[in-house]
Coordinates of C-alpha atoms and ligand atoms in Angstrom, one line a residue:
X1 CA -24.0 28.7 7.5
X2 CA -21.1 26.9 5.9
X3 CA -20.8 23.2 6.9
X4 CA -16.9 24.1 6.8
X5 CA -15.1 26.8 8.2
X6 CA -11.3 27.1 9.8
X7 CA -11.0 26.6 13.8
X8 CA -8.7 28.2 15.8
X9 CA -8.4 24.4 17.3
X10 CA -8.0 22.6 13.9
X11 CA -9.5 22.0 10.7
X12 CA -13.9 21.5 10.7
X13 CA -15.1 18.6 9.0
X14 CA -18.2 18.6 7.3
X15 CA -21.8 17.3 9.0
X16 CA -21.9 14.7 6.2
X17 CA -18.8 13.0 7.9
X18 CA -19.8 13.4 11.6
X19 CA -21.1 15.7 13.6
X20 CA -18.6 18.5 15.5
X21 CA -15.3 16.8 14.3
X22 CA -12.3 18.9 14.2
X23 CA -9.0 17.7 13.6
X24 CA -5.7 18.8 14.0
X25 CA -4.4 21.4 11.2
X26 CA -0.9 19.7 9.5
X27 CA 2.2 22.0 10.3
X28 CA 1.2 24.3 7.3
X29 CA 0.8 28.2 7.3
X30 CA 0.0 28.0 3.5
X31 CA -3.4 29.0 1.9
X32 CA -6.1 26.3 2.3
X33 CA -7.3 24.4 -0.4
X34 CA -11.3 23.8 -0.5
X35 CA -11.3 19.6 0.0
X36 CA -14.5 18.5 -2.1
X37 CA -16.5 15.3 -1.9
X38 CA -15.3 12.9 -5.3
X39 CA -19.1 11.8 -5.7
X40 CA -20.8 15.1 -5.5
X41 CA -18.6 18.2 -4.9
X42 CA -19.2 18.8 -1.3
X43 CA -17.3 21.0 0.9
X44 CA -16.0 18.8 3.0
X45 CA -12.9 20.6 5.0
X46 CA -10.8 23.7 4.5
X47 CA -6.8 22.5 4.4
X48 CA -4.1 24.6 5.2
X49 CA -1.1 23.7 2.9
X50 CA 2.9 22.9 3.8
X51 CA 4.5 26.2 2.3
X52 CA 8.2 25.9 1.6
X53 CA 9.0 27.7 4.7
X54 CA 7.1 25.0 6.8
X55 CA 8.9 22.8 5.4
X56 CA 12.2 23.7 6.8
X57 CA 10.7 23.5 10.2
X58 CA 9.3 20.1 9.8
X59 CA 12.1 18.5 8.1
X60 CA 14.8 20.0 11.0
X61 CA 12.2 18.9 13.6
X62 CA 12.2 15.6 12.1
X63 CA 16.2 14.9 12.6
X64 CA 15.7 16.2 16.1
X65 CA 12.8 13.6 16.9
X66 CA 14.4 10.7 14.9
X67 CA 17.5 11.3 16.9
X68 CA 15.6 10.7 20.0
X69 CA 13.3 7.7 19.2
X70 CA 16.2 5.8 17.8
X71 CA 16.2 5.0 21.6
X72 CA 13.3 4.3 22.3
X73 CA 12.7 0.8 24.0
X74 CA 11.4 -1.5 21.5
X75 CA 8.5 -2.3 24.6
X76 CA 7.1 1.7 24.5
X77 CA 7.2 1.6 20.1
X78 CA 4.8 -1.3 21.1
X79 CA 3.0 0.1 23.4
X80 CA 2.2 3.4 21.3
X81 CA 1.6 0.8 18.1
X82 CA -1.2 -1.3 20.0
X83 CA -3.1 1.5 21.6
X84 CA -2.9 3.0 18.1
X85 CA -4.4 -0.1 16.7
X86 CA -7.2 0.0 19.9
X87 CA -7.9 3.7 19.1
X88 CA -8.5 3.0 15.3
X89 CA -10.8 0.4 16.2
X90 CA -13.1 2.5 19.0
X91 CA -12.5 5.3 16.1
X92 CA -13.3 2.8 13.3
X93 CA -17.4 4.5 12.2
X94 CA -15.4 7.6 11.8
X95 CA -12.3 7.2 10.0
X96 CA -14.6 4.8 8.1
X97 CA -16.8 7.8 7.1
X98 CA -13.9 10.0 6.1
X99 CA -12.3 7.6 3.9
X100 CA -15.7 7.3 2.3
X101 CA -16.5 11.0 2.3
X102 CA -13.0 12.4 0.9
X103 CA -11.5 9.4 -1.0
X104 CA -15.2 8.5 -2.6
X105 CA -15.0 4.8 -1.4
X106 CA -18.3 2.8 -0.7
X107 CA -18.7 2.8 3.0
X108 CA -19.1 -1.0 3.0
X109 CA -15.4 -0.8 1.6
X110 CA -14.0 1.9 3.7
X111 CA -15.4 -0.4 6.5
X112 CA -12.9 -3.0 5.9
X113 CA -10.0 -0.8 5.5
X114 CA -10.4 1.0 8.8
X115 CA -10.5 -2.6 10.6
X116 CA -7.6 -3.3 8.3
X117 CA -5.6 0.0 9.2
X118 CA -6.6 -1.5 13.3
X119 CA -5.0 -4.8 11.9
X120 CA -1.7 -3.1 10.5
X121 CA -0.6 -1.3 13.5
X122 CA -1.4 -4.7 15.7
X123 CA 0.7 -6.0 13.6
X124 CA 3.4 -4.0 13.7
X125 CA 3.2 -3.5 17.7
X126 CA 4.4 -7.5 17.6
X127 CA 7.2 -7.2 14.8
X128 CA 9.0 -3.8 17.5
X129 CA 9.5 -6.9 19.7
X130 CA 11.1 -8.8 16.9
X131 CA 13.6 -6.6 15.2
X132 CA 16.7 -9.0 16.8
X133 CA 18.9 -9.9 13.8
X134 CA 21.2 -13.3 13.5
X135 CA 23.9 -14.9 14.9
X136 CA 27.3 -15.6 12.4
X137 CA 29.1 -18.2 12.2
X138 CA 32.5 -16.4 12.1
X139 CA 34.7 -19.2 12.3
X140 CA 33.4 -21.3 9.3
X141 CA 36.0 -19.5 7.3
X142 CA 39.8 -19.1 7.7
X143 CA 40.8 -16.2 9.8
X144 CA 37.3 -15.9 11.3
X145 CA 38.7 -18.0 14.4
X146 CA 38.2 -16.3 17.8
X147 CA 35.4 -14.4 16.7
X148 CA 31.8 -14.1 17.9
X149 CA 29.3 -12.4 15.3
X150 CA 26.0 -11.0 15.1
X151 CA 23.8 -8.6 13.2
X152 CA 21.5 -5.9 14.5
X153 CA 19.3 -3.7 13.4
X154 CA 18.6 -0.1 13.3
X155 CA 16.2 2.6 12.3
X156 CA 17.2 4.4 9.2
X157 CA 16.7 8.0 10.6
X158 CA 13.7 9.9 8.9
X159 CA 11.6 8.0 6.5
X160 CA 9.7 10.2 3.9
X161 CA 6.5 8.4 3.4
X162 CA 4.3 9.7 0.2
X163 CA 1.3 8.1 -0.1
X164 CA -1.9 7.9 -2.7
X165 CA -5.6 8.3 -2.6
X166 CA -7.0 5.2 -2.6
X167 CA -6.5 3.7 0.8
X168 CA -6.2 7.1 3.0
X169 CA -5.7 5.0 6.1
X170 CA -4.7 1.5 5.3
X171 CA -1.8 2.4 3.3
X172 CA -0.8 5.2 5.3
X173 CA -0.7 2.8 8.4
X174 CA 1.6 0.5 5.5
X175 CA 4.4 3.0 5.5
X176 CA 4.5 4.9 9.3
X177 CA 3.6 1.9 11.3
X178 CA 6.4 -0.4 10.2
X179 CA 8.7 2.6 10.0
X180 CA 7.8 3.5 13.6
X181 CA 8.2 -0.1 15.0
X182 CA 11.9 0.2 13.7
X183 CA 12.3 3.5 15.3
X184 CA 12.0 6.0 12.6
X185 CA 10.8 9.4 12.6
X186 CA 8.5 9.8 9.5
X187 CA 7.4 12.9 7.5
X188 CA 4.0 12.0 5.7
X189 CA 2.7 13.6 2.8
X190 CA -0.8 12.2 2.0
X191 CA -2.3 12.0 -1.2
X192 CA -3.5 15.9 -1.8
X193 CA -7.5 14.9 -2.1
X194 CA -7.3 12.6 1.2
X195 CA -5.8 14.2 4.0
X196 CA -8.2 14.4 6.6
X197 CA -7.9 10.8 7.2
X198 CA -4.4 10.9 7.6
X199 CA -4.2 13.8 9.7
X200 CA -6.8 12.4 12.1
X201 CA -4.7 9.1 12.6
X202 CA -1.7 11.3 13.2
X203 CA -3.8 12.6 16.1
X204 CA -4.7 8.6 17.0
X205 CA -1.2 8.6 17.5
X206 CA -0.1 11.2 19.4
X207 CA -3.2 10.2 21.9
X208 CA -1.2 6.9 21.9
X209 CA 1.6 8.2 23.5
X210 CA 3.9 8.9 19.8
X211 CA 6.7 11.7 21.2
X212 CA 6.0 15.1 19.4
X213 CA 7.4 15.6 15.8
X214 CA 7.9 12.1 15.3
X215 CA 5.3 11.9 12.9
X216 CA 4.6 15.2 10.9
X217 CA 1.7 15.9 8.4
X218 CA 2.8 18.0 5.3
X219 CA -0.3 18.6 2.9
X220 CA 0.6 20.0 -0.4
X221 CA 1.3 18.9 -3.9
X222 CA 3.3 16.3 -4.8
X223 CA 5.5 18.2 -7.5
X224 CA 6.7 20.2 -5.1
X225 CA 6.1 19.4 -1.2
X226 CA 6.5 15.4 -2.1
X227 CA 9.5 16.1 -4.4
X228 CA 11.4 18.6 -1.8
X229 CA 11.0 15.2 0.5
X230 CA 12.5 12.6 -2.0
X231 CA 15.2 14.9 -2.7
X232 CA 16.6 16.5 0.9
X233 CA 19.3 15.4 2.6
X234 CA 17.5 15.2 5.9
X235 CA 15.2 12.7 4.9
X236 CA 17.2 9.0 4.9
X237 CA 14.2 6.9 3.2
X238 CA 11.4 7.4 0.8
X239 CA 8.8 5.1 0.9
X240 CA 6.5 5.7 -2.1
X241 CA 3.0 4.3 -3.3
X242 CA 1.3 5.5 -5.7
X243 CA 1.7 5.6 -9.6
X244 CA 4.4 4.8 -12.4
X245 CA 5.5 7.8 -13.9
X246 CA 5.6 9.4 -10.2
X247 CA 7.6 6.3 -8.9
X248 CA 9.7 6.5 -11.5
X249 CA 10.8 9.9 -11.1
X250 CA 11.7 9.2 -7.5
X251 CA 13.8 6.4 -8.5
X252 CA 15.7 8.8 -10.4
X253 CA 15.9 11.7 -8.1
X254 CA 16.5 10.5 -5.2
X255 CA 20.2 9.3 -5.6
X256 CA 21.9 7.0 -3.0
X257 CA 18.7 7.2 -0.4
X258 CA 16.9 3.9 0.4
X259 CA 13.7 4.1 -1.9
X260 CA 10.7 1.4 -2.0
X261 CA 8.1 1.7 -4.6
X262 CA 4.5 0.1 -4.9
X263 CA 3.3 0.9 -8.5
X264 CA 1.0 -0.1 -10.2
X265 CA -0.2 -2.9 -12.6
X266 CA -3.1 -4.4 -14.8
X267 CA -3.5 -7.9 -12.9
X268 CA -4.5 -10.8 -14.6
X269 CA -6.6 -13.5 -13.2
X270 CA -6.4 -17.0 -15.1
X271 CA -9.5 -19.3 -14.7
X272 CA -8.8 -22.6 -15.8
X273 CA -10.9 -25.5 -17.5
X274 CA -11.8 -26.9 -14.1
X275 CA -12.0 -24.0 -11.5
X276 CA -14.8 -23.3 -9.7
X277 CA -16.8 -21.1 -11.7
X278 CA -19.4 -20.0 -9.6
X279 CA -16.6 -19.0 -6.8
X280 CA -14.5 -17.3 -9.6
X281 CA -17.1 -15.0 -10.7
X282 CA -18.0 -14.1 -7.2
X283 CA -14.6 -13.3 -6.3
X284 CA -13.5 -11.6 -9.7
X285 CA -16.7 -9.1 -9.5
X286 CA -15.5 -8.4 -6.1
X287 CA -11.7 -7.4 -6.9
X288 CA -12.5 -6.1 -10.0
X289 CA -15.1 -3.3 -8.8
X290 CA -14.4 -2.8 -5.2
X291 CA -13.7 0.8 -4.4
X292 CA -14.9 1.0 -8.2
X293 CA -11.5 -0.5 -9.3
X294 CA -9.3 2.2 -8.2
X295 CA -6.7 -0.4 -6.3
X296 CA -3.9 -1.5 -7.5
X297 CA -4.5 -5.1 -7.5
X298 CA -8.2 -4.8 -8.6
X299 CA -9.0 -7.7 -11.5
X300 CA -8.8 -6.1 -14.9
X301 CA -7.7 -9.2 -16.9
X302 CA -9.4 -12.6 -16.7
X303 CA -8.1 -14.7 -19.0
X304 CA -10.2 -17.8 -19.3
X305 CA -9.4 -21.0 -21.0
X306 CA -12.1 -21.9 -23.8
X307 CA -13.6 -24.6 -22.6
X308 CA -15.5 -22.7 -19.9
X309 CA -15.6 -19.2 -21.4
X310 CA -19.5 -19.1 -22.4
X311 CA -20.6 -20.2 -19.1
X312 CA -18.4 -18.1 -17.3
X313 CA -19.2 -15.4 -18.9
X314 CA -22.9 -15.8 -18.4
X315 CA -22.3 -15.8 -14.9
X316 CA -20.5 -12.6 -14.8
X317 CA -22.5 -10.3 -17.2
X318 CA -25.5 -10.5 -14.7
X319 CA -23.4 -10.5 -11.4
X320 CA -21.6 -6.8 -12.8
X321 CA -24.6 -5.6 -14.2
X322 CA -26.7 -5.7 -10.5
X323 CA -24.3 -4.1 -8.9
X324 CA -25.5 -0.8 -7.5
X325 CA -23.9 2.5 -8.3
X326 CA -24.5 5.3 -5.7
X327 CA -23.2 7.6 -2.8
X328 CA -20.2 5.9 -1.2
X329 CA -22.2 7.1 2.0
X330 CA -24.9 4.9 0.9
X331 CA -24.8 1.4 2.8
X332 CA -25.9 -0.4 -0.2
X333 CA -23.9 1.3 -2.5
X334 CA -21.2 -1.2 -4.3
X335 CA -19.2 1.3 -7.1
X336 CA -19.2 5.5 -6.6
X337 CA -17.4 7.7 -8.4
X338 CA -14.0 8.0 -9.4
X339 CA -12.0 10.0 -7.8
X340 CA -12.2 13.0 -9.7
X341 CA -13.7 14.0 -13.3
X342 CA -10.6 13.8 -15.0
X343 CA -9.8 10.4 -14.1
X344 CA -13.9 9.4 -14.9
X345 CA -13.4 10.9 -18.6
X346 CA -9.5 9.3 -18.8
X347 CA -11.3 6.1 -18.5
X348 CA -14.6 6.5 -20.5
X349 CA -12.0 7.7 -23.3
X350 CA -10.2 4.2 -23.2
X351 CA -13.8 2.2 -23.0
X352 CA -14.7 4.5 -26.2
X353 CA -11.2 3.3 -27.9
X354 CA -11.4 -0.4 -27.3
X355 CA -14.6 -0.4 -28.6
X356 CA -13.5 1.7 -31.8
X357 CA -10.9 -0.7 -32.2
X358 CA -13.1 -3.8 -32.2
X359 CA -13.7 -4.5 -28.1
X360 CA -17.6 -5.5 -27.5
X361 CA -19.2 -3.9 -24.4
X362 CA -20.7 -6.8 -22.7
X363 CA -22.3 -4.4 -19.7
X364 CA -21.9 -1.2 -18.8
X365 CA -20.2 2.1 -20.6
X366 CA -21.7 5.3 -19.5
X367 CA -25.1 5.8 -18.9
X368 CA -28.1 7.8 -19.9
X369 CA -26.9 10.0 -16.9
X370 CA -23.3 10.3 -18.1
X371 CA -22.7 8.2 -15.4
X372 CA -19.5 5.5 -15.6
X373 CA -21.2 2.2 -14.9
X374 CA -19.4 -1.0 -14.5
X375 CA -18.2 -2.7 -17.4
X376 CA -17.2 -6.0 -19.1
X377 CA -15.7 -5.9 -22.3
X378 CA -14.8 -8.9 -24.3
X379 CA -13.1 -9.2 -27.8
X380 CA -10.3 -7.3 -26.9
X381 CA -6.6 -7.2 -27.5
X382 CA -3.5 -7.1 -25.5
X383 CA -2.5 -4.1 -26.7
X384 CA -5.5 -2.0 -26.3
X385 CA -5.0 0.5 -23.5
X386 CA -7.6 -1.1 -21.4
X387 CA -5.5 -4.5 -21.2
X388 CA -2.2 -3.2 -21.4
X389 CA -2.3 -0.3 -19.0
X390 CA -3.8 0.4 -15.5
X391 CA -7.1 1.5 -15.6
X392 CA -7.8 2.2 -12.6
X393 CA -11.7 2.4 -12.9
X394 CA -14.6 -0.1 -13.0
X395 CA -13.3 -2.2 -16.3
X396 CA -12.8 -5.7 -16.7
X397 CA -11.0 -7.0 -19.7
X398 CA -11.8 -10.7 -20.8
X399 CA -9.6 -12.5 -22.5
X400 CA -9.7 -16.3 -24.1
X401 CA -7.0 -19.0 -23.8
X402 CA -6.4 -22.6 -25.6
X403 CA -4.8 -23.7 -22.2
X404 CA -2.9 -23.0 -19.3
X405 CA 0.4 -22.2 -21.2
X406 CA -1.2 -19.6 -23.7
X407 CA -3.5 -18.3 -20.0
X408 CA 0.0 -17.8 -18.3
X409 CA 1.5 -16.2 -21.5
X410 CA -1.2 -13.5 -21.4
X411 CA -1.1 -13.0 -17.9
X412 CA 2.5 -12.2 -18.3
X413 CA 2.8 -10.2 -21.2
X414 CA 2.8 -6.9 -19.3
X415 CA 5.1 -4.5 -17.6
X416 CA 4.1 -4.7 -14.4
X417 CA 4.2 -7.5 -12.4
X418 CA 2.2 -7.1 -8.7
X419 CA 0.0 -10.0 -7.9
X420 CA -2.0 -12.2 -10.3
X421 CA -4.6 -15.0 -9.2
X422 CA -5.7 -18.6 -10.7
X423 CA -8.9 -20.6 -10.2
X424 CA -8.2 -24.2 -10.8
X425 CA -8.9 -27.3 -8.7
X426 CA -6.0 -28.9 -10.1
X427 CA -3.3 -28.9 -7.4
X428 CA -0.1 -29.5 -10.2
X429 CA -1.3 -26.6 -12.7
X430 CA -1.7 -24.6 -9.6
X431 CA 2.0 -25.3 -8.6
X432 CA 3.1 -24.7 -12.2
X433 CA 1.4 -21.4 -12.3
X434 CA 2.6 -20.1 -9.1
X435 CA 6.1 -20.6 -10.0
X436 CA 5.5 -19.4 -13.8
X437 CA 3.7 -16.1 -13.5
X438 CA 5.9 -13.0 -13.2
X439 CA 4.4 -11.0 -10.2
X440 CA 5.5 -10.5 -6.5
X441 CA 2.8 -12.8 -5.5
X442 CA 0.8 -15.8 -6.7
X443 CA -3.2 -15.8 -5.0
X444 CA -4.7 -19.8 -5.7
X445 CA -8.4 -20.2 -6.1
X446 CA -8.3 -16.2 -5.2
X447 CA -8.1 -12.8 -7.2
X448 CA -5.1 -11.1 -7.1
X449 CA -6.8 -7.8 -5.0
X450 CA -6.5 -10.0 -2.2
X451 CA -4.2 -9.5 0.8
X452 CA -3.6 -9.6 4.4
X453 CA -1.8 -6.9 6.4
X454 CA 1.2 -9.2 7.4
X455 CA 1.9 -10.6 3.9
X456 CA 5.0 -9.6 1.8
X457 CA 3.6 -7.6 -0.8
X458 CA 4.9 -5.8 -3.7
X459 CA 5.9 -5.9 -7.6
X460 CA 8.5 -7.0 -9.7
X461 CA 8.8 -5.5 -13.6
X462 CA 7.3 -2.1 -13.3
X463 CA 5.0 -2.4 -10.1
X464 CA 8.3 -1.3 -7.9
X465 CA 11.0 -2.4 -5.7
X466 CA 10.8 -3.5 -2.3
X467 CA 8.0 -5.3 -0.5
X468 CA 5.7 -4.3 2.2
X469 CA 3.7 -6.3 4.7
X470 CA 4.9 -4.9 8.1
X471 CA 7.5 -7.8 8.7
X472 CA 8.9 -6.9 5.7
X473 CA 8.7 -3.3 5.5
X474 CA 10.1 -3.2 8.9
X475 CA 13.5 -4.8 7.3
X476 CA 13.5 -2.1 4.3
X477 CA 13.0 0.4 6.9
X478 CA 16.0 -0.5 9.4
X479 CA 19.9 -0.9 8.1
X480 CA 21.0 -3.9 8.7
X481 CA 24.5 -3.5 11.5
X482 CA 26.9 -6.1 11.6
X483 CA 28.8 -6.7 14.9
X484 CA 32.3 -9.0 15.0
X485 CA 33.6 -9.1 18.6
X486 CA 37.6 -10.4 18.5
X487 CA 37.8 -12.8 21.9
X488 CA 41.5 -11.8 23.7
X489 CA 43.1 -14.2 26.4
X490 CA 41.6 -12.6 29.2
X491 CA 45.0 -13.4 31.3
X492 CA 47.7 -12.4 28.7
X493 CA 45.6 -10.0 26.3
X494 CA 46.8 -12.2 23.6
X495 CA 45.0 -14.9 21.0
X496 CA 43.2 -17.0 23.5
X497 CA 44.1 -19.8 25.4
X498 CA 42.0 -21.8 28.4
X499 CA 43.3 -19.3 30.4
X500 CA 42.5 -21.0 33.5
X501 CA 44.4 -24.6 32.3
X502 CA 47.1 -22.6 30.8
X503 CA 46.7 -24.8 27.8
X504 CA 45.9 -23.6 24.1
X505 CA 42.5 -23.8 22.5
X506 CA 41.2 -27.3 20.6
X507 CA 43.8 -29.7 19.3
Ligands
NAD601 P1 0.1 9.5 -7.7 O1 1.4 8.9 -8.2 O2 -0.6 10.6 -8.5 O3 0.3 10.2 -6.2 C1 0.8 9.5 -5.1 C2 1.5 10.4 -4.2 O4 2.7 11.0 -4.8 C3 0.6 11.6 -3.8 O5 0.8 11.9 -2.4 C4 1.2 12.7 -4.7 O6 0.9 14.0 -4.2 C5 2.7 12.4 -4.7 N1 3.5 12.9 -5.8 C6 3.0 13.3 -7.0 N2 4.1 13.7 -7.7 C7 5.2 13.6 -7.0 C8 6.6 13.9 -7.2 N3 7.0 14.4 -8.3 N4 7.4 13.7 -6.1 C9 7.0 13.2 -5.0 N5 5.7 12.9 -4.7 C10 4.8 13.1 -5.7 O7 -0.9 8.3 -7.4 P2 -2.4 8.3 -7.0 O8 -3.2 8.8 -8.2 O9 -2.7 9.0 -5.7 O10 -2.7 6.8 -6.7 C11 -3.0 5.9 -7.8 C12 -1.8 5.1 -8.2 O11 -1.2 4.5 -7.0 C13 -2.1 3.9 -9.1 O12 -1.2 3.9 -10.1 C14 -2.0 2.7 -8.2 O13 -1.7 1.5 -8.9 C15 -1.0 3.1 -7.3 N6 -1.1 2.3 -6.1 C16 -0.1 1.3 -5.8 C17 -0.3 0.5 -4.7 C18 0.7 -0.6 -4.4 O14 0.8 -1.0 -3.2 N7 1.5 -1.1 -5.3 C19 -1.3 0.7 -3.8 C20 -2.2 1.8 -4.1 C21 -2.1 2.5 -5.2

């Protein structure tokens, strides 16, 4: 019998995943697309798509629910927010296993993003207690006099949230927990090849207590179901990670609407003269291959000054070459597959060029199984694509420096600018750097894959506009209101006086 099959109920997930799990079908009467394992072609769950139709429904039910929760106290978004987070965390073996199963991460990895995704929505249960906005000065400028001021805050309306493959939960919980904490309504279309996990959190929610249609699941491809989204006037925010081209094309399209983008980028880590080598190569190996180096801050450049490239180096070949590739439902597997084959061949293709075009393969390149394995290549240029373009896959590009200046040169010759990392035990190069590389944000004696739920986080150049980090996401997600309240003489109805003196106001 099929491990798969549709339920009256909901959608069947596949035995691999866990046993007897259904969950909820998105609001789609479309046909059902077959969802396949990335590592070895599984069945894993029978979708049914968004059709145009469905569409209508969800976006009209969407205004309908957004015009609602825009009322909700800030203490119930809280409420629904932290028993979110608790659920995710008594769910966290699951959602752990579907990440692994449909987006092809390493369970180890998917392990950390479900107690991340826990860590998001706690977060963003404290910041719906927090949305209060400032007090003005209104009479520090003539013709202010008499005036009391203040700002507010309030939730946008419906937020369009289109999301990518490689965090089905964690960055998914990026764009609808913030945007619930300012009172939004949110539309969500998942990446197409990791649904399930964000239709099972959608569930996690409504058990939380999240009023109906305030978060809707449309499954379907981007071109069309994402793109209808970006472009309809009943959506009032699109809130967008995933890749360039795609980002860019929403930029254009969607007009006067608020829009925040996380692209991509091809992040440069500098280690210096004197960092910490041993800590350097432990950390780079981590960001460059976790989730097999399909995140968008995952190492891909190390530029390392001269003076310490040999020995860095032969600390790093042996590190990459003992990592183990496997299942992602393997405990002890560190790299899987990439997400599909296309992407696995895109990026054997651009191993294959560098090396035509001089790059040395220090590990890895495919092996005798036509496997991808983790690789290092040194001798390369800027401007192969391996350096100057994402890869997304499990490819580090090492690159030598005379110094600091010519390290931070490198690291910002690119187009995109997300985060970027330096090892060095020198506290003023470390200063100098920070405030000299052109990224969104600077990581010290750290890779620049690392980052902490409540951190601003987002590019500059060509990795986007906007930051996340649910603090910050909460502000791109509410408009900003300013109230001025004219004082009258509460006696006479007139400018003020001290009414109760009979006198006027100040000298
Ligand atoms: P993608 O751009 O192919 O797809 C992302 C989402 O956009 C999917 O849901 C897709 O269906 C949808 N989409 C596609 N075309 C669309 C259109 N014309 N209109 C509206 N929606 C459309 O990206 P991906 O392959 O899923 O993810 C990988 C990319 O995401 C990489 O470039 C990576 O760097 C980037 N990324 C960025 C961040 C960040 O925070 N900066 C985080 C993770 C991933």
């Amino acid at each position: 019998m099929s491990t798969t099959a549709r339920h009256a109920a909901g959608i069947r997930v596949s035995e691999l995943v866990a046993p007897d799990l259904v969950v909820t079908a998105p609001s789609g009467t479309g046909e059902e697309t077959i969802l396949r394992a990335p590592w070895d072609g599984a069945e894993l769950a029978r979708i049914p798509t968004t059709t145009p139709d469905d569409l209508e429904r969800v976006l009209d039910r969407a205004r309908t629910a957004a015009a609602g929760f825009r009322w909700t106290p800030a203490w119930r978004r809280s409420a629904i927010l932290e028993g979110t987070s608790r659920l995710i965390e008594e769910n966290a073996e699951q959602l752990a296993r579907l990440i692994a199963a449909e987006g092809g991460k390493p369970l180890k990895d998917a392990r950390v993003e479900a107690r991340r995704g826990a860590s998001t929505f706690r977060w963003a249960a404290e910041e719906a207690k927090r949305t209060a906005g400032d007090l003005v000065e209104m009479d520090a400028d003539p013709g202010g006099e008499h005036r009391f001021g203040w700002t507010i805050r309030e939730p946008r309306g419906v937020v369009a949230a289109i999301s990518p493959f490689n965090f089905p939960l964690n960055l998914v919980a990026h764009k609808v927990a913030p945007a619930l904490a300012g009172g939004n309504a949110v539309v969500l279309k998942p990446a197409s090849n990791t649904p399930l996990t964000a239709l099972r959190l959608a569930e996690l929610l409504a058990e939380a207590g999240l009023p109906d249609g305030t978060l809707q699941v449309v499954v379907g491809p981007g071109r069309t179901i994402g793109a209808k989204l970006v472009t309809d006037e009943r959506t009032d925010m699109v809130s967008f990670t995933g890749s360039p081209p795609v980002g860019r094309q929403i930029a254009s399209d969607a007009g006067m609407k608020m829009v925040t983008l996380e692209l991509g980028n091809n992040s440069a880590t500098i280690v210096d003269e004197d960092a910490n080598l041993d800590l350097a190569v432990q950390r780079v190996v981590a960001g460059g291959f976790a989730n097999s180096g399909q995140i968008c801050i995952s190492v891909q450049r190390v530029v390392v000054h001269q003076a310490v490239y040999d020995a860095f180096m032969e600390r790093l070949v042996p590190a990459v070459a003992a990592l183990k590739v496997g299942d992602p439902l393997d405990e002890t597997t560190d790299v899987a597959s990439l997400i599909n084959e296309g992407e696995t061949e895109r990026v054997k293709g651009w191993i294959e060029e560098a090396v035509d075009q001089g790059a040395t393969l220090a590990t890895g390149g495919v092996d005798a199984d036509g496997r991808l394995r983790p690789t290092v290549l040194t001798d390369v240029t800027r401007d192969m694509k391996v350096c100057a373009r994402e890869v997304f896959g499990p490819v580090l590009s090492i690159l030598r420096a005379r110094d600091l200046c010519e390290a931070i040169e490198i690291s910002n010759d690119s187009e995109m600018g997300l985060q970027a990392g330096v090892f060095t035990n020198d506290l003023n190069k470390a200063m100098y750097a920070a405030r000299r590389l052109e990224v969104g944000g600077v990581m010290i004696n750290e890779v620049p894959t690392f980052r902490v739920d409540h951190m601003p986080y987002g590019g500059i150049k060509g990795s986007g506009i906007g930051r996340e980090g649910v603090k910050y996401a909460l502000r791109e997600m509410t408009e900003l209101k300013m109230v001025a309240f004219r004082e009258m003489d509460w006696q006479t109805g007139g400018t003020p006086t001290d009414a109760c003196l009979r006198e006027p106001l100040g000298p």
